[in-house]
Tab-separated table of C-alpha atoms and ligand atoms in Angstrom:
chain	number	residue	atom	x	y	z
D	1	MET	CA	-21.913	158.956	291.275
D	2	GLU	CA	-22.486	157.808	287.670
D	3	ALA	CA	-26.165	158.776	287.943
D	4	ASP	CA	-25.195	162.411	288.674
D	5	ILE	CA	-23.049	162.801	285.527
D	6	ASP	CA	-24.563	164.558	282.517
D	7	ARG	CA	-21.641	163.995	280.134
D	8	VAL	CA	-17.944	163.157	280.060
D	9	LEU	CA	-15.916	166.027	278.634
D	10	ILE	CA	-12.415	164.470	278.741
D	11	SER	CA	-11.935	160.737	279.193
D	12	ARG	CA	-9.366	159.119	281.514
D	13	GLN	CA	-7.476	157.870	278.430
D	14	GLN	CA	-7.261	161.369	276.952
D	15	ILE	CA	-6.069	162.724	280.310
D	16	ALA	CA	-3.378	160.035	280.653
D	17	GLN	CA	-2.056	160.732	277.150
D	18	ARG	CA	-1.929	164.478	277.717
D	19	VAL	CA	-0.240	164.125	281.132
D	20	ARG	CA	2.519	162.099	279.411
D	21	GLU	CA	2.989	164.880	276.849
D	22	LEU	CA	3.065	167.578	279.516
D	23	ALA	CA	5.637	165.583	281.505
D	24	GLU	CA	7.881	165.426	278.441
D	25	GLN	CA	7.630	169.185	277.876
D	26	ILE	CA	8.338	169.952	281.530
D	27	THR	CA	11.269	167.525	281.663
D	28	GLY	CA	12.751	169.195	278.571
D	29	ARG	CA	12.446	172.605	280.187
D	30	TYR	CA	13.971	171.730	283.585
D	31	ARG	CA	16.459	168.969	282.700
D	32	GLN	CA	19.425	171.352	282.768
D	33	CYS	CA	18.467	173.124	285.992
D	34	PRO	CA	21.020	172.416	288.708
D	35	GLY	CA	19.285	171.273	291.892
D	36	GLY	CA	16.060	170.488	290.061
D	37	LEU	CA	12.853	172.297	290.875
D	38	VAL	CA	10.243	172.958	293.505
D	39	ILE	CA	6.719	172.036	292.533
D	40	VAL	CA	4.106	174.091	294.332
D	41	SER	CA	0.622	172.716	294.021
D	42	ILE	CA	-2.708	174.107	295.082
D	43	LEU	CA	-4.974	171.999	297.278
D	44	SER	CA	-7.270	170.310	296.842
D	45	GLY	CA	-8.315	170.182	293.192
D	46	ALA	CA	-4.817	169.507	291.827
D	47	ILE	CA	-4.059	166.400	293.924
D	48	ILE	CA	-4.722	163.733	291.318
D	49	PHE	CA	-3.135	165.652	288.449
D	50	LEU	CA	-0.109	166.326	290.666
D	51	ALA	CA	0.243	162.666	291.628
D	52	ASP	CA	0.088	161.498	288.007
D	53	LEU	CA	2.361	164.245	286.661
D	54	ILE	CA	5.239	164.090	289.166
D	55	ARG	CA	5.679	160.335	288.771
D	56	GLN	CA	6.521	160.980	285.134
D	57	LEU	CA	9.106	163.679	285.819
D	58	PRO	CA	12.572	162.104	286.171
D	59	LEU	CA	13.940	165.233	287.876
D	60	PRO	CA	15.108	166.034	291.414
D	61	MET	CA	12.299	167.956	293.087
D	62	LYS	CA	10.727	169.107	296.289
D	63	ILE	CA	6.958	169.328	296.585
D	64	GLY	CA	5.225	172.149	298.438
D	65	LEU	CA	1.507	172.512	298.970
D	66	VAL	CA	-0.620	175.582	299.512
D	67	GLY	CA	-4.279	175.514	300.419
D	68	VAL	CA	-6.571	178.015	298.741
D	69	SER	CA	-10.333	177.903	298.708
D	70	SER	CA	-12.300	179.813	296.077
D	71	TYR	CA	-15.480	177.811	295.724
D	72	PRO	CA	-16.476	176.803	299.269
D	73	GLY	CA	-19.404	174.404	299.651
D	74	CYS	CA	-22.018	174.497	296.907
D	75	ASN	CA	-20.562	177.425	294.945
D	76	THR	CA	-19.948	177.174	291.203
D	77	THR	CA	-18.679	180.767	290.903
D	78	SER	CA	-15.525	182.099	292.567
D	79	GLN	CA	-16.067	183.660	296.004
D	80	GLY	CA	-12.518	185.097	296.012
D	81	PRO	CA	-9.396	183.224	297.129
D	82	GLU	CA	-8.781	182.540	300.808
D	83	LEU	CA	-5.462	181.103	302.060
D	84	LEU	CA	-6.119	177.965	304.119
D	85	ARG	CA	-2.599	176.506	304.270
D	86	GLN	CA	0.786	178.226	303.841
D	87	LEU	CA	3.741	176.919	301.836
D	88	ARG	CA	6.301	175.181	304.060
D	89	VAL	CA	9.113	174.723	301.497
D	90	ASP	CA	11.817	177.374	301.008
D	91	ILE	CA	11.718	178.564	297.384
D	92	ARG	CA	14.346	181.342	297.550
D	93	ASN	CA	16.611	181.067	294.444
D	94	ARG	CA	14.842	177.868	293.388
D	95	HIS	CA	13.123	177.117	290.087
D	96	VAL	CA	9.425	176.894	290.909
D	97	LEU	CA	6.651	175.265	288.872
D	98	VAL	CA	3.105	175.885	290.088
D	99	VAL	CA	0.784	172.974	289.280
D	100	ASP	CA	-2.957	173.591	289.388
D	101	ASP	CA	-6.086	171.856	288.193
D	102	ILE	CA	-7.920	174.589	286.327
D	103	LEU	CA	-7.557	178.237	285.400
D	104	ASP	CA	-10.895	180.041	285.352
D	105	SER	CA	-11.055	183.710	286.433
D	106	GLY	CA	-7.363	183.570	287.381
D	107	ARG	CA	-7.971	185.068	290.829
D	108	THR	CA	-6.559	182.034	292.643
D	109	LEU	CA	-3.445	181.854	290.476
D	110	ARG	CA	-2.810	185.611	290.697
D	111	TYR	CA	-3.047	185.402	294.468
D	112	VAL	CA	-0.673	182.418	294.708
D	113	LEU	CA	1.871	183.879	292.243
D	114	ASP	CA	1.944	187.186	294.150
D	115	GLU	CA	2.660	185.306	297.388
D	116	LEU	CA	5.391	183.151	295.798
D	117	ARG	CA	7.142	186.085	294.096
D	118	GLN	CA	7.721	187.683	297.495
D	119	ALA	CA	9.814	184.636	298.493
D	120	GLY	CA	12.377	185.325	295.721
D	121	PRO	CA	12.334	182.230	293.441
D	122	ALA	CA	14.940	181.937	290.638
D	123	SER	CA	12.078	181.360	288.173
D	124	LEU	CA	8.330	180.928	288.384
D	125	SER	CA	6.301	178.982	285.798
D	126	VAL	CA	2.806	177.526	285.728
D	127	CYS	CA	1.261	174.262	284.559
D	128	VAL	CA	-2.514	173.751	284.552
D	129	LEU	CA	-4.451	170.736	283.398
D	130	LEU	CA	-7.421	172.795	282.175
D	131	GLN	CA	-7.999	176.393	281.177
D	132	LYS	CA	-11.110	178.310	280.168
D	133	PRO	CA	-9.855	180.630	277.376
D	134	GLY	CA	-11.073	184.208	277.558
D	135	LYS	CA	-11.927	184.048	281.254
D	136	PHE	CA	-8.546	185.109	282.698
D	137	PRO	CA	-6.226	188.087	281.977
D	138	PRO	CA	-3.631	187.409	279.216
D	139	ASP	CA	-0.642	188.009	281.507
D	140	LEU	CA	-1.647	184.890	283.466
D	141	ALA	CA	-1.377	182.569	280.424
D	142	PRO	CA	0.265	179.376	281.777
D	143	ASP	CA	3.542	177.953	280.417
D	144	PHE	CA	2.089	174.424	280.177
D	145	VAL	CA	-1.601	173.639	279.497
D	146	GLY	CA	-3.371	170.288	279.247
D	147	PHE	CA	-6.697	171.190	277.644
D	148	ASP	CA	-8.819	174.210	276.728
D	149	ILE	CA	-12.438	173.777	277.813
D	150	ASP	CA	-15.637	175.781	277.395
D	151	ASP	CA	-16.944	177.859	280.277
D	152	VAL	CA	-18.710	175.027	282.097
D	153	PHE	CA	-18.312	173.826	285.696
D	154	VAL	CA	-16.521	170.474	285.620
D	155	VAL	CA	-15.880	167.742	288.196
D	156	GLY	CA	-13.740	164.622	288.410
D	157	TYR	CA	-9.996	163.823	288.317
D	158	GLY	CA	-9.567	165.837	291.525
D	159	LEU	CA	-12.128	168.544	290.817
D	160	ASP	CA	-15.074	168.721	293.182
D	161	TYR	CA	-18.546	170.012	293.625
D	162	ASP	CA	-19.226	170.495	297.350
D	163	ASP	CA	-16.173	168.241	298.018
D	164	GLN	CA	-17.686	165.333	296.107
D	165	TYR	CA	-16.771	163.687	292.784
D	166	ARG	CA	-12.983	164.196	293.156
D	167	ASN	CA	-12.551	160.431	292.688
D	168	TYR	CA	-14.498	160.318	289.405
D	169	PRO	CA	-11.820	159.208	286.895
D	170	ASP	CA	-12.939	161.327	283.906
D	171	ILE	CA	-13.547	165.070	283.673
D	172	ALA	CA	-17.279	165.528	283.472
D	173	VAL	CA	-20.237	167.882	283.703
D	174	LEU	CA	-22.881	167.218	286.349
D	175	LYS	CA	-26.602	167.152	285.691
D	176	ARG	CA	-28.036	170.640	285.795
D	177	GLU	CA	-30.608	169.845	288.498
D	178	LEU	CA	-27.832	169.154	291.044
D	179	TYR	CA	-26.597	172.749	290.820
D	180	ALA	CA	-30.129	174.120	290.514
D	181	ALA	CA	-31.024	172.734	293.969
D	182	ALA	CA	-27.974	174.413	295.555
D	183	ASP	CA	-28.583	177.714	293.733
D	184	LYS	CA	-32.213	177.727	294.864
D	185	ALA	CA	-31.215	177.147	298.489
D	186	LYS	CA	-28.756	180.057	298.317
D	187	THR	CA	-31.320	182.404	296.730
D	188	ALA	CA	-33.695	181.505	299.545
D	189	GLY	CA	-31.011	182.691	301.981
D	190	ALA	CA	-29.955	179.226	303.171
U	201	5GP	P1	-10.198	180.857	289.500
U	201	5GP	O1	-9.654	181.571	290.732
U	201	5GP	O2	-9.234	180.827	288.344
U	201	5GP	O3	-11.554	181.398	289.093
U	201	5GP	O4	-10.504	179.387	289.915
U	201	5GP	C1	-9.467	178.583	290.281
U	201	5GP	C2	-9.859	177.443	291.167
U	201	5GP	O5	-11.265	177.328	291.318
U	201	5GP	C3	-9.400	176.158	290.524
U	201	5GP	O6	-8.095	175.857	290.920
U	201	5GP	C4	-10.434	175.185	291.004
U	201	5GP	O7	-10.040	174.659	292.249
U	201	5GP	C5	-11.684	176.005	291.118
U	201	5GP	N1	-12.463	175.908	289.848
U	201	5GP	C6	-12.479	176.753	288.797
U	201	5GP	N2	-13.283	176.305	287.805
U	201	5GP	C7	-13.770	175.131	288.256
U	201	5GP	C8	-14.640	174.138	287.664
U	201	5GP	O8	-15.144	174.238	286.530
U	201	5GP	N3	-14.905	173.055	288.442
U	201	5GP	C9	-14.391	172.891	289.693
U	201	5GP	N4	-14.705	171.763	290.341
U	201	5GP	N5	-13.556	173.771	290.259
U	201	5GP	C10	-13.252	174.884	289.544
U	202	MG	MG1	-7.712	174.662	292.560
């Protein structure tokens, strides 16, 4: 795995520190909410962020998961969101916090928020670990953000390329030739 990494963008120590800060902000926001909150997270990229974040939130909560795929297989550009798994927690009149890994074009988040709104939550907020400023419409600006990053395709800490590298502990950029091989195969019609 190490041999495939070009550079580390955000170290595991920086992530851990920022997750602590986000947890404090979120706790401050929801502490007074009777009945706590429902956290809705988006599979699969958010799994590690979700696991680290929720263990630092001393609040009553339910966890719901939705499955959305935007970058199937060897894609590094969004192919449009596709719902793979529906939410199985009732969010009517509940305070809902959506937790996702990264906000890029915003198509995935827009799609998920539209679905959730139809279920009548009491409130709907968003927390993302990473965002790429300038790539998504301003009305999608999340309530809680870990880091701004440049417009590069990143892996690690839950984020994948072709379902690999999710277990890499830092957020990193892969060597260019790894994507180049996949892009070439696609151009050739593979
Ligand atoms: P969007 O719909 O905002 O373009 O993309 C949202 C989803 O696509 C993210 O939740 C994430 O799963 C995936 N994604 C977006 N940018 C990246 C990236 O740089 N690296 C990886 N591994 N996934 C990304
Ligand atoms: Mg995602």
